[in-house]
């Protein structure tokens, strides 16, 4: 298993290089460093000197991919690409284009993101599994039928509606919680309630439907018939046999997104004014801060790959049939 | 006679759409006495499994019992509320299923799965089920039960899993065990183990067993009484002696005469024409009348009543027969004994699959699926390659055709080494050798009409001039295998299993091959359909001088169709020779055990079963020395040290065993 | 008048042409027809198909573009749909007004006939303009219009269905009532026609009512610049449909080709393709889209001369968005196809083809491709609703379609800022959500039916 993890980690390196190349090309194929300088300097002080000073300050005065004036390995290393990408592999994110320490920002802003994402995930999982189990238990009845209809309707509603509706109902009409904002420490809870509720509800439709399908698939299998032939009751059948087997795809599906949780949700965070990594990313996009976007892309890719590895590992934990080699 | 344990009265089970129900079980009456084995015999789709599920009240969601009584003692199971039925199910009524591979919960330890049953039905052990579970595992013959109890199903072989299923059923201390095709998915040597186990348990616990099977051989070896089912109804009930001396119903008699065997070599097997009528129709006549040789006008006018032939022998037929089933079908295949010129010679063929391990995925060993196999097939001859699942026989077939690239060895076809041909040259050569697979449904692209499927080879090999010529050829080929000419425009799903296999044969014949590799071509088919296909193979061999490499696990098919036999065990041929040599005078202990394990219909020809212990080891890690020695009843010290040389016993008869080499010394 | 063909129009017509070709092809192949017969036999399938077709008709009408005054750069690009709804587009107010209101939503200084000036809500130019005293007359007027619209629609339906029912009655020798009953309520045969006709009737009646109302009122109010929200919501249909379909269309060839190549040939081809899609899918999708859209914006700003009209500019951005969404979403389908091909290549019929010496490309096109197409179809219909919803979210992050383009996302995005107003301006949001919800719900339900029909594991729809 150790060998497997090491191999997967090594395999991640070419992928991350590829990710860096893609983001780099995307940013520079149409957008020259001059354009970026102009954008950051605003409209007032755009002199050629100011532009080249900004470029030099941010390390954008070098050639993009290949430095013809250097020899040997330096022809590749003394470039914008290498300078900006290579150190990402050491998780050194450097300064943003507006001069802030990205690493520090990330370390600070990941906590609000986690404070929303983790409860949303856990509460959502509990509710979805419970509801899906109920539908599966009452399969082929009216309860099941209407449950599915409601689930499909719920997943057909835009998540924006849940957010706006939640803010309006709980925040504006009932004045139960603040509409948006954030506070430090334990006082943050009242700002977290609404985003978590909205997050959970907007996930119910697709979650319940998907889990119900998984349960029904398991119920049709031969071993369930064996368990019935033992004389087991429907409840014991559901919990000891069906749930246990259906949890394998459910849990491994959750594990994939675990590492990505702290990247936050772009939508929820910016709607509710939560200073997490999601809103950080959105702000960076709107400010066209390449350094931050690049760091977040890199981080996102690392987390995705980590998620894939964790998924495989978690299979070995929950499914006795799977062994990694 | 004592009181019957289970009485089934007029049981009816319907499936599917209520407006047009499939009457899977259409009025069954059966009595089952304590301590007896009653076999419910019938071909696929006759309703025998649905009968069992109806009794257990385990029908699939679309099925329901529409009438009848199932009396266990005085209790009508069909009227019990579900919660009381649960106490019976798994308690007095135990059941084991056909597919041991999927019938156990994959993520639950086997001990826990047995304990569940103990807790429900065995109050004496409910508090500490573990000890009882170990006891049960021991009782069903699982070695080292104290350790095995904590294993998961995937760590056990198929035979072991079926034993665990039996243990689960026994945990409820049943009075009746329903076994639904309990050994169909298992190899013959394992089948012999499991059947032996069931017999022993039946004796020890005075169990009544309802055995559901399609296999006359299995029924002959295990049943006390036999009930034959056809199209949702029982057609004959009698005890075993009567049945095997000569069944009365024409359908049952046809089942016997359709069985392949050594005594029928060179002749056509008898077949049952037509197909089982669809069960969603209302019957107003004998259900078998349209396929029956003896049916008269009266058979088509009313459903035949039960007729009592005395001694508990009942038959639902107006014209019952008696006496032994005479296997004298019209002889049409002359036995040819000429020594043919070699068409295919395989020398030391090896197919190894690398095992990758470690960080860098280096090759750390091989699965030696085929490890040095040598064979020879003459023109217009049939070589049967026999062995249990996992022995590598299919890989040999595919290796010869280079559908899997061989790792080493020579495949000489007409003197030319196929293993070394360039892709271009090989493509041209492919017209000479074809393959027919086990599952006719999977061997045809479901999205192509039959005409195109059959023309595939013509197109690929550039045979025929243009579209019309190809269409003519396809029509001729379909006719050759006995299919109507309009089949070409239809799709594979519109045909029955036997017809599909005919289409596959037509497709293979399209390119005029000289050798056909037949990979278990009849094992997915019912006996009566198998007979048709075997007849077709025989005819085609005579007419077109075809050679067959016939890969199978079924000894009776081998004895009927093959000229030579090669027996494989774990990637190697352990014995080969002519059919007479190998089947009559087996030299290798494995061959002996294999042959003895085959259930036979004729009680007179039954031999002492040599029960093999354990399962075939993995080809990734074969035992040192002779591969067979861990299971061999006659293993010696030398067997553990080195693989034996091949010994020539008589001309053409070879075997690889130390016993034989010893004699030479 | 000069016809204008935008890029997305072209692709839409290519897509429609492809569908027509497929239908023509499928009619002659039983195995292709069978699953569709299952869809046609499902009530949900038929009802949602009608609703989806209504959306598609509006979308297609809105894709037939022309310039009314002959191709000058300043000339507006209009669509056939704009021309058909004519008034609705031109009925502009000054700013917000509530649905069915006759007054503006903001107070203005109004000069009275007697010369005094009061601060009051002024009357709208179009909404309820025909009324002299809206406060008393409006209710009756609305009821009258509903009645008129519904009546006209019912007349139309009667004109359509009575002859049909009469012919059926004559043919089968039953009463006219029984024939109508058979058309709308009781189903005969395998096709769920009653569901079709009923949905059609409901649709026609609601369309009639809406048309009658929209002629005199702003049914969904007006937005900040006074544009009719109902018109905006209708115009947004095209955007939603295009995002939902073109995205899949542009990614399909790559996903299909790479997926089956990787699965069939394995080896280094497989490694390479797997590397490609793992890399692409490891980049957070939103960030990739954001980066790409930002780049496009900069590019367009610098090359403004190349885009002679707003419509072309917005169109190009829409197309680009589809492409980039396609790039982020093809990997899932590619992985699915690879897995399925890995399974298929071991199947006996592929092996049999190899035993005949059939070449790789021929096996791919004759045996693999036809047998993975159901996966492609299922994933297209399943992806559709997700993409329509994604458009709204992207618009919120300012990386959606062009802000000048009508889309539900843009409607929501511009309206949500007004939620803080007292009293609240809710109608833009409501209109966008309702139109989106109906489309997505219909698409989801339809997708379920299609999946049931095509998924071989369920084994349905093949009778």
Coordinates of N, CA, C and O in Angstrom, one line a residue, chain B residues 232-305:
Chain B
X232 N -44.2 -25.0 -16.5 CA -45.0 -24.5 -15.3 C -45.8 -25.6 -14.6 O -46.5 -25.3 -13.7
X233 N -45.7 -26.8 -15.1 CA -46.5 -27.9 -14.5 C -45.6 -29.1 -14.3 O -44.6 -29.3 -14.9
X234 N -46.0 -29.9 -13.3 CA -45.4 -31.2 -13.1 C -45.9 -32.1 -14.2 O -47.1 -32.1 -14.5
X235 N -45.0 -33.0 -14.8 CA -45.6 -33.9 -15.8 C -45.3 -35.4 -15.3 O -46.0 -36.3 -15.8
X236 N -44.4 -35.5 -14.4 CA -44.2 -36.9 -13.9 C -43.6 -36.9 -12.5 O -42.7 -36.1 -12.2
X237 N -44.1 -37.8 -11.7 CA -43.5 -37.9 -10.3 C -43.3 -39.4 -10.1 O -44.3 -40.2 -10.3
X238 N -42.1 -39.8 -9.7 CA -41.9 -41.2 -9.3 C -40.6 -41.4 -8.5 O -39.9 -40.4 -8.3
X239 N -40.3 -42.6 -8.1 CA -39.1 -42.7 -7.3 C -37.9 -42.9 -8.3 O -38.1 -43.1 -9.5
X240 N -36.7 -42.9 -7.8 CA -35.6 -42.9 -8.7 C -35.4 -44.1 -9.5 O -35.2 -44.1 -10.7
X241 N -35.6 -45.3 -8.9 CA -35.4 -46.5 -9.6 C -36.3 -46.6 -10.8 O -35.9 -46.8 -11.9
X242 N -37.6 -46.3 -10.6 CA -38.6 -46.3 -11.6 C -38.2 -45.3 -12.8 O -38.2 -45.7 -13.9
X243 N -37.7 -44.2 -12.3 CA -37.4 -43.1 -13.3 C -36.3 -43.5 -14.2 O -36.4 -43.4 -15.4
X244 N -35.2 -44.0 -13.6 CA -34.0 -44.3 -14.4 C -34.2 -45.6 -15.1 O -33.4 -45.9 -16.0
X245 N -35.1 -46.4 -14.7 CA -35.4 -47.7 -15.5 C -36.2 -47.3 -16.7 O -36.1 -48.0 -17.7
X246 N -36.9 -46.3 -16.6 CA -37.7 -45.9 -17.8 C -38.8 -44.9 -17.5 O -39.8 -45.4 -16.9
X247 N -38.6 -43.7 -17.7 CA -39.7 -42.7 -17.4 C -40.9 -42.9 -18.3 O -40.7 -43.4 -19.4
X248 N -42.0 -42.4 -17.9 CA -43.2 -42.7 -18.7 C -43.6 -41.5 -19.6 O -44.2 -41.7 -20.6
X249 N -43.2 -40.3 -19.2 CA -43.6 -39.2 -20.0 C -42.7 -39.0 -21.2 O -41.5 -39.1 -21.0
X250 N -43.2 -38.7 -22.3 CA -42.3 -38.6 -23.5 C -41.3 -37.5 -23.4 O -40.2 -37.6 -23.9
X251 N -41.6 -36.4 -22.6 CA -40.6 -35.4 -22.4 C -39.5 -35.9 -21.6 O -38.3 -35.7 -22.0
X252 N -39.7 -36.6 -20.5 CA -38.7 -37.1 -19.7 C -37.8 -38.1 -20.5 O -36.6 -38.1 -20.4
X253 N -38.5 -38.9 -21.3 CA -37.7 -39.8 -22.1 C -36.8 -39.1 -23.1 O -35.7 -39.5 -23.4
X254 N -37.3 -38.0 -23.7 CA -36.5 -37.2 -24.6 C -35.3 -36.7 -23.9 O -34.2 -36.6 -24.5
X255 N -35.4 -36.3 -22.7 CA -34.3 -35.7 -22.0 C -33.1 -36.8 -21.9 O -32.0 -36.5 -22.0
X256 N -33.5 -38.0 -21.7 CA -32.5 -39.1 -21.6 C -31.8 -39.3 -23.0 O -30.6 -39.4 -23.1
X257 N -32.7 -39.3 -24.0 CA -32.1 -39.7 -25.3 C -31.3 -38.5 -25.9 O -30.5 -38.7 -26.8
X258 N -31.5 -37.3 -25.3 CA -30.7 -36.2 -25.8 C -29.4 -36.1 -25.2 O -28.5 -35.3 -25.6
X259 N -29.2 -36.9 -24.1 CA -27.9 -36.8 -23.4 C -26.8 -37.4 -24.3 O -26.9 -38.4 -24.9
X260 N -25.7 -36.7 -24.4 CA -24.6 -37.2 -25.2 C -23.9 -38.3 -24.4 O -24.0 -38.3 -23.1
X261 N -23.1 -39.1 -25.0 CA -22.4 -40.1 -24.3 C -21.6 -41.0 -25.2 O -21.7 -40.9 -26.5
X262 N -20.8 -41.9 -24.6 CA -19.8 -42.6 -25.4 C -20.6 -43.6 -26.3 O -20.3 -43.9 -27.5
X263 N -21.7 -44.2 -25.8 CA -22.4 -45.2 -26.5 C -23.2 -44.6 -27.7 O -23.7 -45.4 -28.5
X264 N -23.3 -43.3 -27.7 CA -24.0 -42.7 -28.9 C -23.1 -42.1 -29.9 O -23.5 -41.5 -30.8
X265 N -21.8 -42.4 -29.7 CA -20.9 -41.8 -30.7 C -21.2 -42.2 -32.1 O -21.6 -43.3 -32.4
X266 N -20.9 -41.3 -33.0 CA -21.1 -41.6 -34.4 C -22.6 -41.6 -34.9 O -22.9 -41.8 -36.0
X267 N -23.5 -41.3 -33.9 CA -24.9 -41.2 -34.3 C -25.4 -39.8 -34.0 O -24.7 -39.0 -33.3
X268 N -26.6 -39.6 -34.5 CA -27.2 -38.3 -34.2 C -27.9 -38.5 -32.8 O -28.5 -39.5 -32.5
X269 N -27.7 -37.4 -32.0 CA -28.5 -37.4 -30.8 C -29.9 -37.1 -31.1 O -30.2 -36.4 -32.0
X270 N -30.8 -37.7 -30.2 CA -32.2 -37.3 -30.4 C -32.5 -35.9 -29.9 O -31.9 -35.5 -28.9
X271 N -33.3 -35.2 -30.6 CA -33.6 -33.8 -30.2 C -35.1 -33.7 -29.9 O -35.9 -34.5 -30.3
X272 N -35.4 -32.6 -29.2 CA -36.8 -32.2 -29.1 C -37.1 -31.1 -30.0 O -36.5 -30.0 -29.9
X273 N -37.9 -31.3 -31.0 CA -38.1 -30.2 -32.0 C -38.9 -29.1 -31.3 O -39.6 -29.3 -30.3
X274 N -38.7 -27.9 -31.9 CA -39.5 -26.7 -31.4 C -39.0 -26.2 -30.1 O -37.9 -26.5 -29.6
X275 N -39.9 -25.4 -29.5 CA -39.5 -24.7 -28.2 C -40.5 -24.8 -27.2 O -41.7 -25.1 -27.5
X276 N -40.2 -24.5 -25.9 CA -41.1 -24.5 -24.8 C -42.1 -23.4 -25.2 O -41.8 -22.3 -25.5
X277 N -43.5 -23.7 -25.0 CA -44.4 -22.7 -25.4 C -44.3 -21.5 -24.4 O -44.0 -21.7 -23.2
X278 N -44.6 -20.3 -24.8 CA -44.5 -19.1 -23.9 C -45.6 -19.3 -22.8 O -46.7 -19.8 -23.1
X279 N -45.2 -18.9 -21.6 CA -46.1 -19.2 -20.4 C -47.1 -18.1 -20.2 O -47.9 -18.2 -19.2
X280 N -47.2 -17.1 -21.1 CA -48.2 -16.1 -20.9 C -49.5 -16.5 -21.8 O -50.4 -15.7 -21.9
X281 N -49.5 -17.7 -22.3 CA -50.7 -18.1 -23.0 C -51.5 -19.0 -22.2 O -51.0 -19.6 -21.2
X282 N -52.8 -19.1 -22.5 CA -53.7 -20.0 -21.8 C -53.6 -21.4 -22.5 O -53.7 -21.4 -23.8
X283 N -53.4 -22.5 -21.8 CA -53.3 -23.8 -22.5 C -54.6 -24.5 -22.4 O -55.3 -24.5 -21.4
X284 N -55.0 -25.1 -23.6 CA -56.2 -25.9 -23.5 C -55.8 -27.3 -24.1 O -56.7 -28.0 -24.5
X285 N -54.6 -27.6 -24.1 CA -54.2 -29.0 -24.5 C -52.9 -29.4 -23.8 O -52.5 -28.7 -22.9
X286 N -52.4 -30.5 -24.1 CA -51.1 -30.9 -23.5 C -50.1 -30.0 -23.9 O -49.9 -29.6 -25.1
X287 N -49.3 -29.5 -22.9 CA -48.3 -28.4 -23.2 C -47.1 -29.0 -24.1 O -46.4 -28.2 -24.7
X288 N -47.0 -30.3 -24.1 CA -45.9 -30.9 -24.8 C -46.3 -31.4 -26.2 O -45.5 -31.8 -27.0
X289 N -47.6 -31.3 -26.5 CA -48.1 -32.0 -27.6 C -47.4 -31.6 -28.9 O -47.1 -32.5 -29.8
X290 N -47.1 -30.4 -29.1 CA -46.5 -29.9 -30.3 C -45.1 -30.4 -30.6 O -44.6 -30.4 -31.7
X291 N -44.4 -30.9 -29.5 CA -43.1 -31.3 -29.7 C -43.0 -32.9 -29.5 O -41.9 -33.4 -29.5
X292 N -44.1 -33.5 -29.3 CA -44.1 -34.9 -28.9 C -44.2 -35.8 -30.1 O -45.0 -35.5 -31.1
X293 N -43.5 -36.9 -30.1 CA -43.5 -37.9 -31.2 C -44.8 -38.7 -31.2 O -45.2 -39.3 -32.2
X294 N -45.3 -38.8 -30.0 CA -46.4 -39.8 -29.8 C -47.8 -39.1 -29.6 O -48.8 -39.8 -29.3
X295 N -47.8 -37.8 -29.8 CA -49.0 -37.1 -29.6 C -50.1 -37.4 -30.6 O -49.8 -37.6 -31.8
X296 N -51.3 -37.6 -30.1 CA -52.4 -37.9 -31.0 C -53.3 -36.7 -31.0 O -53.1 -35.7 -30.4
X297 N -54.5 -36.9 -31.7 CA -55.5 -35.9 -31.8 C -56.0 -35.5 -30.4 O -56.2 -34.4 -30.1
X298 N -56.2 -36.6 -29.6 CA -56.7 -36.4 -28.3 C -55.8 -35.5 -27.4 O -56.3 -34.7 -26.5
X299 N -54.5 -35.5 -27.6 CA -53.6 -34.7 -26.8 C -53.8 -33.2 -27.1 O -53.5 -32.3 -26.3
X300 N -54.3 -32.8 -28.3 CA -54.5 -31.4 -28.6 C -55.9 -30.9 -28.3 O -56.2 -29.8 -28.5
X301 N -56.7 -31.8 -27.7 CA -58.1 -31.4 -27.4 C -58.3 -31.0 -25.9 O -59.1 -30.2 -25.6
X302 N -57.5 -31.6 -25.0 CA -57.7 -31.3 -23.6 C -56.4 -31.5 -22.9 O -55.6 -32.3 -23.3
X303 N -56.3 -30.8 -21.8 CA -55.1 -31.0 -21.0 C -55.1 -32.5 -20.4 O -56.2 -32.9 -19.9
X304 N -54.1 -33.2 -20.5 CA -54.1 -34.6 -20.0 C -54.3 -34.7 -18.5 O -53.7 -33.8 -17.8
X305 N -55.1 -35.6 -18.0 CA -55.2 -35.7 -16.6 C -54.0 -36.5 -16.0 O -53.3 -37.2 -16.7

